[in-house]
mmCIF file of N, CA and C and ligand atoms in Angstrom:
data_model
loop_
_atom_site.group_PDB
_atom_site.id
_atom_site.type_symbol
_atom_site.label_atom_id
_atom_site.label_comp_id
_atom_site.label_asym_id
_atom_site.label_seq_id
_atom_site.Cartn_x
_atom_site.Cartn_y
_atom_site.Cartn_z
ATOM 1 N N MET J 1 -23.903 -17.105 -24.884
ATOM 2 C CA MET J 1 -24.652 -15.891 -25.199
ATOM 3 C C MET J 1 -23.768 -14.664 -24.993
ATOM 4 N N LYS J 2 -23.847 -13.740 -25.937
ATOM 5 C CA LYS J 2 -22.972 -12.574 -25.782
ATOM 6 C C LYS J 2 -23.517 -11.603 -24.735
ATOM 7 N N ILE J 3 -22.587 -10.994 -24.030
ATOM 8 C CA ILE J 3 -22.951 -9.996 -23.022
ATOM 9 C C ILE J 3 -22.907 -8.620 -23.680
ATOM 10 N N ILE J 4 -23.940 -7.847 -23.469
ATOM 11 C CA ILE J 4 -23.971 -6.476 -23.985
ATOM 12 C C ILE J 4 -23.955 -5.531 -22.799
ATOM 13 N N ARG J 5 -22.996 -4.649 -22.782
ATOM 14 C CA ARG J 5 -22.880 -3.703 -21.675
ATOM 15 C C ARG J 5 -23.273 -2.309 -22.131
ATOM 16 N N MET J 6 -23.963 -1.631 -21.241
ATOM 17 C CA MET J 6 -24.352 -0.259 -21.534
ATOM 18 C C MET J 6 -24.139 0.578 -20.281
ATOM 19 N N ASP J 7 -23.420 1.674 -20.453
ATOM 20 C CA ASP J 7 -23.176 2.572 -19.328
ATOM 21 C C ASP J 7 -24.508 3.167 -18.860
ATOM 22 N N TYR J 8 -24.661 3.318 -17.571
ATOM 23 C CA TYR J 8 -25.942 3.796 -17.040
ATOM 24 C C TYR J 8 -26.283 5.200 -17.530
ATOM 25 N N ARG J 9 -25.261 6.006 -17.904
ATOM 26 C CA ARG J 9 -25.562 7.352 -18.397
ATOM 27 C C ARG J 9 -26.194 7.305 -19.782
ATOM 28 N N ILE J 10 -25.750 6.340 -20.597
ATOM 29 C CA ILE J 10 -26.357 6.160 -21.915
ATOM 30 C C ILE J 10 -27.790 5.662 -21.738
ATOM 31 N N TYR J 11 -27.953 4.753 -20.784
ATOM 32 C CA TYR J 11 -29.286 4.221 -20.492
ATOM 33 C C TYR J 11 -30.235 5.335 -20.027
ATOM 34 N N ASP J 12 -29.763 6.165 -19.105
ATOM 35 C CA ASP J 12 -30.598 7.259 -18.592
ATOM 36 C C ASP J 12 -31.024 8.213 -19.707
ATOM 37 N N GLU J 13 -30.085 8.469 -20.615
ATOM 38 C CA GLU J 13 -30.356 9.358 -21.745
ATOM 39 C C GLU J 13 -31.438 8.759 -22.654
ATOM 40 N N LEU J 14 -31.323 7.451 -22.858
ATOM 41 C CA LEU J 14 -32.294 6.737 -23.692
ATOM 42 C C LEU J 14 -33.699 6.814 -23.084
ATOM 43 N N VAL J 15 -33.779 6.574 -21.800
ATOM 44 C CA VAL J 15 -35.071 6.618 -21.110
ATOM 45 C C VAL J 15 -35.655 8.032 -21.179
ATOM 46 N N ALA J 16 -34.803 9.038 -20.975
ATOM 47 C CA ALA J 16 -35.277 10.422 -21.004
ATOM 48 C C ALA J 16 -35.811 10.779 -22.391
ATOM 49 N N TYR J 17 -35.081 10.378 -23.415
ATOM 50 C CA TYR J 17 -35.501 10.686 -24.789
ATOM 51 C C TYR J 17 -36.840 10.022 -25.112
ATOM 52 N N ALA J 18 -36.940 8.726 -24.794
ATOM 53 C CA ALA J 18 -38.168 7.983 -25.109
ATOM 54 C C ALA J 18 -39.354 8.535 -24.318
ATOM 55 N N THR J 19 -39.105 8.948 -23.083
ATOM 56 C CA THR J 19 -40.176 9.497 -22.257
ATOM 57 C C THR J 19 -40.673 10.824 -22.834
ATOM 58 N N GLU J 20 -39.745 11.631 -23.309
ATOM 59 C CA GLU J 20 -40.108 12.902 -23.943
ATOM 60 C C GLU J 20 -40.996 12.707 -25.161
ATOM 61 N N HIS J 21 -40.781 11.574 -25.849
ATOM 62 C CA HIS J 21 -41.521 11.345 -27.092
ATOM 63 C C HIS J 21 -42.843 10.619 -26.906
ATOM 64 N N LEU J 22 -43.192 10.326 -25.662
ATOM 65 C CA LEU J 22 -44.506 9.722 -25.422
ATOM 66 C C LEU J 22 -45.588 10.670 -25.943
ATOM 67 N N PRO J 23 -46.718 10.218 -26.433
ATOM 68 C CA PRO J 23 -47.127 8.804 -26.497
ATOM 69 C C PRO J 23 -46.615 8.045 -27.724
ATOM 70 N N GLU J 24 -45.733 8.688 -28.531
ATOM 71 C CA GLU J 24 -45.248 7.989 -29.721
ATOM 72 C C GLU J 24 -44.133 7.015 -29.368
ATOM 73 N N GLU J 25 -43.953 6.027 -30.224
ATOM 74 C CA GLU J 25 -42.786 5.158 -30.092
ATOM 75 C C GLU J 25 -41.565 5.944 -30.544
ATOM 76 N N ALA J 26 -40.504 5.839 -29.776
ATOM 77 C CA ALA J 26 -39.235 6.440 -30.175
ATOM 78 C C ALA J 26 -38.334 5.320 -30.689
ATOM 79 N N CYS J 27 -37.353 5.679 -31.522
ATOM 80 C CA CYS J 27 -36.539 4.625 -32.127
ATOM 81 C C CYS J 27 -35.170 5.160 -32.529
ATOM 82 N N GLY J 28 -34.289 4.230 -32.832
ATOM 83 C CA GLY J 28 -32.955 4.637 -33.249
ATOM 84 C C GLY J 28 -32.034 3.455 -33.426
ATOM 85 N N LEU J 29 -30.742 3.754 -33.488
ATOM 86 C CA LEU J 29 -29.735 2.731 -33.737
ATOM 87 C C LEU J 29 -28.764 2.643 -32.572
ATOM 88 N N LEU J 30 -28.079 1.508 -32.504
ATOM 89 C CA LEU J 30 -27.097 1.262 -31.448
ATOM 90 C C LEU J 30 -25.744 1.023 -32.102
ATOM 91 N N ALA J 31 -24.715 1.641 -31.533
ATOM 92 C CA ALA J 31 -23.375 1.414 -32.060
ATOM 93 C C ALA J 31 -22.427 1.160 -30.908
ATOM 94 N N GLY J 32 -21.397 0.383 -31.182
ATOM 95 C CA GLY J 32 -20.470 0.096 -30.092
ATOM 96 C C GLY J 32 -19.225 -0.613 -30.537
ATOM 97 N N LYS J 33 -18.645 -1.284 -29.568
ATOM 98 C CA LYS J 33 -17.381 -1.975 -29.822
ATOM 99 C C LYS J 33 -17.419 -3.364 -29.236
ATOM 100 N N GLU J 34 -16.676 -4.259 -29.891
ATOM 101 C CA GLU J 34 -16.517 -5.593 -29.335
ATOM 102 C C GLU J 34 -15.506 -5.524 -28.198
ATOM 103 N N LYS J 35 -15.850 -6.133 -27.091
ATOM 104 C CA LYS J 35 -14.984 -6.042 -25.925
ATOM 105 C C LYS J 35 -15.217 -7.266 -25.042
ATOM 106 N N ASP J 36 -14.163 -7.898 -24.616
ATOM 107 C CA ASP J 36 -14.230 -9.059 -23.718
ATOM 108 C C ASP J 36 -15.252 -10.104 -24.191
ATOM 109 N N GLY J 37 -15.247 -10.401 -25.485
ATOM 110 C CA GLY J 37 -16.154 -11.414 -26.015
ATOM 111 C C GLY J 37 -17.604 -10.970 -26.076
ATOM 112 N N GLY J 38 -17.855 -9.730 -25.756
ATOM 113 C CA GLY J 38 -19.220 -9.223 -25.851
ATOM 114 C C GLY J 38 -19.221 -7.881 -26.552
ATOM 115 N N PHE J 39 -20.226 -7.094 -26.294
ATOM 116 C CA PHE J 39 -20.311 -5.786 -26.910
ATOM 117 C C PHE J 39 -20.538 -4.720 -25.865
ATOM 118 N N THR J 40 -19.996 -3.549 -26.134
ATOM 119 C CA THR J 40 -20.301 -2.395 -25.315
ATOM 120 C C THR J 40 -20.994 -1.374 -26.192
ATOM 121 N N VAL J 41 -22.139 -0.910 -25.735
ATOM 122 C CA VAL J 41 -22.841 0.138 -26.471
ATOM 123 C C VAL J 41 -22.119 1.446 -26.167
ATOM 124 N N GLU J 42 -21.597 2.075 -27.182
ATOM 125 C CA GLU J 42 -20.845 3.324 -26.982
ATOM 126 C C GLU J 42 -21.686 4.532 -27.356
ATOM 127 N N LYS J 43 -22.639 4.333 -28.250
ATOM 128 C CA LYS J 43 -23.408 5.481 -28.720
ATOM 129 C C LYS J 43 -24.795 5.031 -29.157
ATOM 130 N N ILE J 44 -25.773 5.848 -28.790
ATOM 131 C CA ILE J 44 -27.138 5.592 -29.244
ATOM 132 C C ILE J 44 -27.520 6.705 -30.191
ATOM 133 N N TYR J 45 -28.111 6.324 -31.284
ATOM 134 C CA TYR J 45 -28.589 7.312 -32.254
ATOM 135 C C TYR J 45 -30.094 7.440 -32.128
ATOM 136 N N TYR J 46 -30.528 8.679 -32.069
ATOM 137 C CA TYR J 46 -31.954 8.965 -31.940
ATOM 138 C C TYR J 46 -32.481 9.375 -33.304
ATOM 139 N N LEU J 47 -33.312 8.519 -33.878
ATOM 140 C CA LEU J 47 -33.806 8.762 -35.224
ATOM 141 C C LEU J 47 -35.291 9.089 -35.186
ATOM 142 N N GLU J 48 -35.709 9.815 -36.203
ATOM 143 C CA GLU J 48 -37.126 10.152 -36.253
ATOM 144 C C GLU J 48 -37.942 8.901 -36.565
ATOM 145 N N ASN J 49 -39.025 8.734 -35.833
ATOM 146 C CA ASN J 49 -40.003 7.690 -36.178
ATOM 147 C C ASN J 49 -40.947 8.312 -37.193
ATOM 148 N N ILE J 50 -40.720 7.987 -38.474
ATOM 149 C CA ILE J 50 -41.495 8.684 -39.509
ATOM 150 C C ILE J 50 -42.959 8.243 -39.530
ATOM 151 N N ASP J 51 -43.298 7.197 -38.793
ATOM 152 C CA ASP J 51 -44.717 6.811 -38.658
ATOM 153 C C ASP J 51 -45.434 7.707 -37.635
ATOM 154 N N HIS J 52 -44.677 8.291 -36.731
ATOM 155 C CA HIS J 52 -45.254 9.071 -35.621
ATOM 156 C C HIS J 52 -46.454 8.341 -35.023
ATOM 157 N N SER J 53 -46.205 7.087 -34.696
ATOM 158 C CA SER J 53 -47.276 6.217 -34.221
ATOM 159 C C SER J 53 -47.045 5.818 -32.771
ATOM 160 N N THR J 54 -48.126 5.417 -32.108
ATOM 161 C CA THR J 54 -48.005 4.971 -30.720
ATOM 162 C C THR J 54 -47.731 3.471 -30.637
ATOM 163 N N ASP J 55 -47.872 2.746 -31.746
ATOM 164 C CA ASP J 55 -47.636 1.295 -31.650
ATOM 165 C C ASP J 55 -46.789 0.696 -32.766
ATOM 166 N N HIS J 56 -46.178 1.505 -33.593
ATOM 167 C CA HIS J 56 -45.102 0.958 -34.423
ATOM 168 C C HIS J 56 -44.171 2.067 -34.881
ATOM 169 N N PHE J 57 -43.104 1.665 -35.553
ATOM 170 C CA PHE J 57 -42.106 2.676 -35.940
ATOM 171 C C PHE J 57 -41.465 2.323 -37.266
ATOM 172 N N THR J 58 -40.994 3.349 -37.938
ATOM 173 C CA THR J 58 -40.131 3.197 -39.102
ATOM 174 C C THR J 58 -39.005 4.213 -38.955
ATOM 175 N N LEU J 59 -37.785 3.712 -39.035
ATOM 176 C CA LEU J 59 -36.627 4.601 -38.921
ATOM 177 C C LEU J 59 -36.526 5.474 -40.162
ATOM 178 N N ASP J 60 -36.260 6.732 -39.962
ATOM 179 C CA ASP J 60 -36.048 7.634 -41.083
ATOM 180 C C ASP J 60 -34.816 7.182 -41.872
ATOM 181 N N PRO J 61 -34.984 6.829 -43.158
ATOM 182 C CA PRO J 61 -33.843 6.294 -43.922
ATOM 183 C C PRO J 61 -32.694 7.289 -44.067
ATOM 184 N N LYS J 62 -33.029 8.585 -44.136
ATOM 185 C CA LYS J 62 -31.972 9.593 -44.273
ATOM 186 C C LYS J 62 -31.154 9.668 -42.984
ATOM 187 N N ASP J 63 -31.852 9.710 -41.844
ATOM 188 C CA ASP J 63 -31.178 9.704 -40.536
ATOM 189 C C ASP J 63 -30.304 8.463 -40.397
ATOM 190 N N GLN J 64 -30.824 7.363 -40.919
ATOM 191 C CA GLN J 64 -30.125 6.083 -40.790
ATOM 192 C C GLN J 64 -28.782 6.127 -41.525
ATOM 193 N N MET J 65 -28.799 6.706 -42.722
ATOM 194 C CA MET J 65 -27.566 6.830 -43.494
ATOM 195 C C MET J 65 -26.551 7.712 -42.781
ATOM 196 N N LEU J 66 -27.044 8.812 -42.216
ATOM 197 C CA LEU J 66 -26.146 9.720 -41.490
ATOM 198 C C LEU J 66 -25.541 9.031 -40.268
ATOM 199 N N ALA J 67 -26.360 8.241 -39.585
ATOM 200 C CA ALA J 67 -25.876 7.535 -38.396
ATOM 201 C C ALA J 67 -24.786 6.533 -38.775
ATOM 202 N N ILE J 68 -24.994 5.791 -39.846
ATOM 203 C CA ILE J 68 -24.009 4.791 -40.295
ATOM 204 C C ILE J 68 -22.695 5.482 -40.658
ATOM 205 N N LYS J 69 -22.807 6.617 -41.325
ATOM 206 C CA LYS J 69 -21.620 7.400 -41.682
ATOM 207 C C LYS J 69 -20.866 7.825 -40.422
ATOM 208 N N ASP J 70 -21.628 8.305 -39.446
ATOM 209 C CA ASP J 70 -21.036 8.751 -38.190
ATOM 210 C C ASP J 70 -20.330 7.595 -37.476
ATOM 211 N N MET J 71 -20.965 6.415 -37.468
ATOM 212 C CA MET J 71 -20.352 5.227 -36.839
ATOM 213 C C MET J 71 -19.017 4.920 -37.489
ATOM 214 N N ARG J 72 -18.991 4.990 -38.846
ATOM 215 C CA ARG J 72 -17.739 4.698 -39.547
ATOM 216 C C ARG J 72 -16.664 5.684 -39.142
ATOM 217 N N SER J 73 -17.037 6.954 -39.047
ATOM 218 C CA SER J 73 -16.034 7.979 -38.726
ATOM 219 C C SER J 73 -15.515 7.802 -37.294
ATOM 220 N N LEU J 74 -16.319 7.221 -36.419
ATOM 221 C CA LEU J 74 -15.909 7.016 -35.026
ATOM 222 C C LEU J 74 -15.359 5.612 -34.779
ATOM 223 N N ASP J 75 -15.293 4.817 -35.871
ATOM 224 C CA ASP J 75 -14.810 3.455 -35.769
ATOM 225 C C ASP J 75 -15.688 2.595 -34.845
ATOM 226 N N LEU J 76 -16.970 2.806 -34.910
ATOM 227 C CA LEU J 76 -17.921 2.005 -34.130
ATOM 228 C C LEU J 76 -18.635 1.030 -35.053
ATOM 229 N N LYS J 77 -19.061 -0.084 -34.460
ATOM 230 C CA LYS J 77 -19.809 -1.083 -35.235
ATOM 231 C C LYS J 77 -21.302 -0.909 -35.007
ATOM 232 N N PRO J 78 -22.094 -1.039 -36.075
ATOM 233 C CA PRO J 78 -23.542 -1.043 -35.848
ATOM 234 C C PRO J 78 -23.936 -2.301 -35.079
ATOM 235 N N LEU J 79 -24.639 -2.137 -33.969
ATOM 236 C CA LEU J 79 -25.018 -3.290 -33.140
ATOM 237 C C LEU J 79 -26.467 -3.708 -33.353
ATOM 238 N N GLY J 80 -27.279 -2.787 -33.822
ATOM 239 C CA GLY J 80 -28.690 -3.100 -34.007
ATOM 240 C C GLY J 80 -29.533 -1.859 -33.833
ATOM 241 N N ASN J 81 -30.766 -2.068 -33.463
ATOM 242 C CA ASN J 81 -31.626 -0.901 -33.256
ATOM 243 C C ASN J 81 -32.428 -1.029 -31.971
ATOM 244 N N TRP J 82 -33.061 0.049 -31.605
ATOM 245 C CA TRP J 82 -33.875 0.064 -30.389
ATOM 246 C C TRP J 82 -35.170 0.816 -30.703
ATOM 247 N N HIS J 83 -36.203 0.516 -29.958
ATOM 248 C CA HIS J 83 -37.411 1.340 -30.012
ATOM 249 C C HIS J 83 -38.153 1.198 -28.693
ATOM 250 N N SER J 84 -39.072 2.107 -28.472
ATOM 251 C CA SER J 84 -39.799 2.076 -27.210
ATOM 252 C C SER J 84 -41.182 1.471 -27.419
ATOM 253 N N HIS J 85 -41.697 0.916 -26.355
ATOM 254 C CA HIS J 85 -43.081 0.429 -26.317
ATOM 255 C C HIS J 85 -43.807 1.248 -25.250
ATOM 256 N N PRO J 86 -44.515 2.297 -25.687
ATOM 257 C CA PRO J 86 -45.167 3.161 -24.693
ATOM 258 C C PRO J 86 -46.162 2.425 -23.806
ATOM 259 N N GLU J 87 -46.864 1.452 -24.369
ATOM 260 C CA GLU J 87 -47.929 0.823 -23.585
ATOM 261 C C GLU J 87 -47.936 -0.692 -23.648
ATOM 262 N N SER J 88 -46.789 -1.272 -23.961
ATOM 263 C CA SER J 88 -46.731 -2.737 -23.976
ATOM 264 C C SER J 88 -45.387 -3.180 -23.395
ATOM 265 N N PRO J 89 -45.299 -4.460 -23.058
ATOM 266 C CA PRO J 89 -44.093 -4.957 -22.373
ATOM 267 C C PRO J 89 -42.833 -4.895 -23.243
ATOM 268 N N SER J 90 -41.708 -5.107 -22.597
ATOM 269 C CA SER J 90 -40.419 -5.075 -23.272
ATOM 270 C C SER J 90 -40.128 -6.411 -23.943
ATOM 271 N N ARG J 91 -40.905 -6.697 -24.976
ATOM 272 C CA ARG J 91 -40.615 -7.872 -25.808
ATOM 273 C C ARG J 91 -41.152 -7.603 -27.206
ATOM 274 N N PRO J 92 -40.579 -8.250 -28.214
ATOM 275 C CA PRO J 92 -40.956 -7.922 -29.592
ATOM 276 C C PRO J 92 -42.418 -8.254 -29.882
ATOM 277 N N SER J 93 -43.084 -7.349 -30.567
ATOM 278 C CA SER J 93 -44.450 -7.615 -31.016
ATOM 279 C C SER J 93 -44.370 -8.533 -32.239
ATOM 280 N N GLU J 94 -45.522 -9.014 -32.685
ATOM 281 C CA GLU J 94 -45.523 -9.863 -33.887
ATOM 282 C C GLU J 94 -44.923 -9.121 -35.065
ATOM 283 N N GLU J 95 -45.264 -7.836 -35.143
ATOM 284 C CA GLU J 95 -44.722 -7.022 -36.236
ATOM 285 C C GLU J 95 -43.199 -6.874 -36.096
ATOM 286 N N ASP J 96 -42.738 -6.646 -34.858
ATOM 287 C CA ASP J 96 -41.286 -6.523 -34.635
ATOM 288 C C ASP J 96 -40.563 -7.785 -35.108
ATOM 289 N N ILE J 97 -41.144 -8.939 -34.818
ATOM 290 C CA ILE J 97 -40.520 -10.214 -35.194
ATOM 291 C C ILE J 97 -40.524 -10.377 -36.716
ATOM 292 N N ARG J 98 -41.657 -10.017 -37.295
ATOM 293 C CA ARG J 98 -41.790 -10.136 -38.748
ATOM 294 C C ARG J 98 -40.773 -9.254 -39.480
ATOM 295 N N LEU J 99 -40.460 -8.108 -38.883
ATOM 296 C CA LEU J 99 -39.576 -7.147 -39.550
ATOM 297 C C LEU J 99 -38.115 -7.257 -39.117
ATOM 298 N N ALA J 100 -37.815 -8.255 -38.301
ATOM 299 C CA ALA J 100 -36.433 -8.424 -37.836
ATOM 300 C C ALA J 100 -35.684 -9.321 -38.823
ATOM 301 N N PHE J 101 -34.978 -8.690 -39.747
ATOM 302 C CA PHE J 101 -34.323 -9.460 -40.807
ATOM 303 C C PHE J 101 -32.865 -9.756 -40.522
ATOM 304 N N ASP J 102 -32.295 -9.071 -39.553
ATOM 305 C CA ASP J 102 -30.857 -9.174 -39.340
ATOM 306 C C ASP J 102 -30.552 -10.009 -38.097
ATOM 307 N N SER J 103 -30.126 -11.247 -38.326
ATOM 308 C CA SER J 103 -29.879 -12.142 -37.188
ATOM 309 C C SER J 103 -28.616 -11.758 -36.424
ATOM 310 N N LYS J 104 -27.809 -10.849 -37.002
ATOM 311 C CA LYS J 104 -26.607 -10.404 -36.278
ATOM 312 C C LYS J 104 -26.905 -9.201 -35.389
ATOM 313 N N ALA J 105 -28.053 -8.602 -35.587
ATOM 314 C CA ALA J 105 -28.378 -7.377 -34.855
ATOM 315 C C ALA J 105 -28.984 -7.686 -33.492
ATOM 316 N N SER J 106 -28.798 -6.747 -32.584
ATOM 317 C CA SER J 106 -29.526 -6.786 -31.320
ATOM 318 C C SER J 106 -30.724 -5.859 -31.461
ATOM 319 N N TYR J 107 -31.852 -6.336 -30.987
ATOM 320 C CA TYR J 107 -33.063 -5.522 -31.018
ATOM 321 C C TYR J 107 -33.423 -5.179 -29.573
ATOM 322 N N MET J 108 -33.278 -3.908 -29.250
ATOM 323 C CA MET J 108 -33.586 -3.503 -27.874
ATOM 324 C C MET J 108 -34.952 -2.849 -27.811
ATOM 325 N N ILE J 109 -35.680 -3.221 -26.778
ATOM 326 C CA ILE J 109 -37.028 -2.670 -26.597
ATOM 327 C C ILE J 109 -37.159 -2.116 -25.187
ATOM 328 N N LEU J 110 -37.503 -0.849 -25.149
ATOM 329 C CA LEU J 110 -37.663 -0.143 -23.880
ATOM 330 C C LEU J 110 -39.154 0.027 -23.605
ATOM 331 N N SER J 111 -39.615 -0.646 -22.562
ATOM 332 C CA SER J 111 -41.027 -0.509 -22.212
ATOM 333 C C SER J 111 -41.212 0.614 -21.200
ATOM 334 N N LEU J 112 -42.198 1.467 -21.497
ATOM 335 C CA LEU J 112 -42.512 2.574 -20.587
ATOM 336 C C LEU J 112 -43.916 2.424 -20.015
ATOM 337 N N MET J 113 -44.430 1.203 -20.064
ATOM 338 C CA MET J 113 -45.829 0.998 -19.641
ATOM 339 C C MET J 113 -46.014 1.093 -18.126
ATOM 340 N N ALA J 114 -44.977 0.774 -17.391
ATOM 341 C CA ALA J 114 -45.094 0.812 -15.925
ATOM 342 C C ALA J 114 -44.293 1.985 -15.366
ATOM 343 N N ALA J 115 -44.347 2.135 -14.062
ATOM 344 C CA ALA J 115 -43.651 3.256 -13.428
ATOM 345 C C ALA J 115 -42.141 3.199 -13.695
ATOM 346 N N ASN J 116 -41.591 2.007 -13.660
ATOM 347 C CA ASN J 116 -40.168 1.856 -13.944
ATOM 348 C C ASN J 116 -39.956 1.353 -15.362
ATOM 349 N N PRO J 117 -39.079 2.015 -16.123
ATOM 350 C CA PRO J 117 -38.804 1.551 -17.483
ATOM 351 C C PRO J 117 -38.105 0.194 -17.469
ATOM 352 N N VAL J 118 -38.326 -0.610 -18.510
ATOM 353 C CA VAL J 118 -37.669 -1.916 -18.633
ATOM 354 C C VAL J 118 -37.044 -1.995 -20.019
ATOM 355 N N LEU J 119 -35.749 -2.267 -20.043
ATOM 356 C CA LEU J 119 -35.043 -2.409 -21.313
ATOM 357 C C LEU J 119 -34.516 -3.833 -21.455
ATOM 358 N N ASN J 120 -34.864 -4.470 -22.570
ATOM 359 C CA ASN J 120 -34.323 -5.789 -22.869
ATOM 360 C C ASN J 120 -33.748 -5.791 -24.272
ATOM 361 N N SER J 121 -32.795 -6.696 -24.479
ATOM 362 C CA SER J 121 -32.184 -6.831 -25.792
ATOM 363 C C SER J 121 -32.484 -8.229 -26.317
ATOM 364 N N PHE J 122 -32.796 -8.322 -27.607
ATOM 365 C CA PHE J 122 -33.202 -9.598 -28.179
ATOM 366 C C PHE J 122 -32.410 -9.924 -29.434
ATOM 367 N N HIS J 123 -32.227 -11.229 -29.595
ATOM 368 C CA HIS J 123 -31.670 -11.777 -30.826
ATOM 369 C C HIS J 123 -32.857 -12.436 -31.524
ATOM 370 N N ILE J 124 -33.073 -12.100 -32.782
ATOM 371 C CA ILE J 124 -34.222 -12.659 -33.500
ATOM 372 C C ILE J 124 -33.732 -13.318 -34.782
ATOM 373 N N GLU J 125 -34.002 -14.602 -34.870
ATOM 374 C CA GLU J 125 -33.533 -15.353 -36.033
ATOM 375 C C GLU J 125 -34.604 -16.364 -36.438
ATOM 376 N N ASP J 126 -34.979 -16.343 -37.698
ATOM 377 C CA ASP J 126 -36.043 -17.231 -38.196
ATOM 378 C C ASP J 126 -37.274 -17.193 -37.291
ATOM 379 N N LYS J 127 -37.653 -16.016 -36.904
ATOM 380 C CA LYS J 127 -38.842 -15.783 -36.071
ATOM 381 C C LYS J 127 -38.707 -16.291 -34.626
ATOM 382 N N ASN J 128 -37.504 -16.779 -34.289
ATOM 383 C CA ASN J 128 -37.267 -17.178 -32.895
ATOM 384 C C ASN J 128 -36.657 -16.023 -32.123
ATOM 385 N N VAL J 129 -37.214 -15.775 -30.964
ATOM 386 C CA VAL J 129 -36.762 -14.658 -30.150
ATOM 387 C C VAL J 129 -35.995 -15.175 -28.943
ATOM 388 N N GLU J 130 -34.808 -14.643 -28.757
ATOM 389 C CA GLU J 130 -34.004 -15.047 -27.614
ATOM 390 C C GLU J 130 -33.525 -13.783 -26.892
ATOM 391 N N LYS J 131 -33.718 -13.766 -25.588
ATOM 392 C CA LYS J 131 -33.294 -12.618 -24.818
ATOM 393 C C LYS J 131 -31.778 -12.630 -24.647
ATOM 394 N N GLU J 132 -31.164 -11.462 -24.818
ATOM 395 C CA GLU J 132 -29.720 -11.363 -24.659
ATOM 396 C C GLU J 132 -29.375 -10.885 -23.251
ATOM 397 N N ASP J 133 -28.092 -11.042 -22.932
ATOM 398 C CA ASP J 133 -27.635 -10.686 -21.595
ATOM 399 C C ASP J 133 -27.201 -9.216 -21.580
ATOM 400 N N LEU J 134 -28.155 -8.347 -21.363
ATOM 401 C CA LEU J 134 -27.877 -6.913 -21.348
ATOM 402 C C LEU J 134 -27.608 -6.455 -19.924
ATOM 403 N N ARG J 135 -26.496 -5.771 -19.738
ATOM 404 C CA ARG J 135 -26.140 -5.291 -18.397
ATOM 405 C C ARG J 135 -25.919 -3.786 -18.414
ATOM 406 N N ILE J 136 -26.638 -3.122 -17.549
ATOM 407 C CA ILE J 136 -26.425 -1.690 -17.387
ATOM 408 C C ILE J 136 -25.324 -1.538 -16.344
ATOM 409 N N ILE J 137 -24.262 -0.893 -16.730
ATOM 410 C CA ILE J 137 -23.109 -0.852 -15.837
ATOM 411 C C ILE J 137 -22.811 0.569 -15.352
ATOM 412 N N SER J 138 -22.205 0.617 -14.180
ATOM 413 C CA SER J 138 -21.714 1.903 -13.713
ATOM 414 C C SER J 138 -20.302 1.677 -13.213
ATOM 415 N N GLU J 139 -19.415 2.495 -13.673
ATOM 416 C CA GLU J 139 -18.013 2.343 -13.291
ATOM 417 C C GLU J 139 -17.568 3.568 -12.527
ATOM 418 N N LYS J 140 -16.611 3.344 -11.694
ATOM 419 C CA LYS J 140 -15.982 4.482 -11.027
ATOM 420 C C LYS J 140 -14.864 4.994 -11.921
ATOM 421 N N TYR J 141 -14.818 6.267 -12.057
ATOM 422 C CA TYR J 141 -13.733 6.844 -12.839
ATOM 423 C C TYR J 141 -12.733 7.545 -11.924
ATOM 424 N N TYR J 142 -11.504 7.503 -12.337
ATOM 425 C CA TYR J 142 -10.456 8.154 -11.547
ATOM 426 C C TYR J 142 -10.088 9.470 -12.185
ATOM 427 N N TYR J 143 -9.997 10.470 -11.376
ATOM 428 C CA TYR J 143 -9.675 11.783 -11.918
ATOM 429 C C TYR J 143 -8.216 12.088 -11.691
HETATM 430 ZN ZN1 LIG T 1 -42.193 -2.952 -31.026
#
């Protein structure tokens, strides 16, 4: 199973953004780099949920095109997408599974239903859901 690493600052930003958008579902794209046989999330794109709904989402296609362009310019790979679940657990809903067409993508779901947010990453293929090894990391930097 591939390991996906995400810096805790990117994670904190994601949680803050999704919390700001409550009670609606927030959504976007994930971009990163292949590293040590796994992936590192380098950038999260925050896209408009054009459904403005509390229980499903549709990524704005125009935002999506701009994000892909930006990834190319930064030499990042599209890793998948993410969305929040304001009032349900961090696992794909039936609709999420039905709409998961890309078996190479990671689908991250951030649940905000409890006091502490929960983020999980999933691989979805032929309607089978498998949890990925997502690690929120913090590194010491040298100045
Ligand atoms: Zn969902």
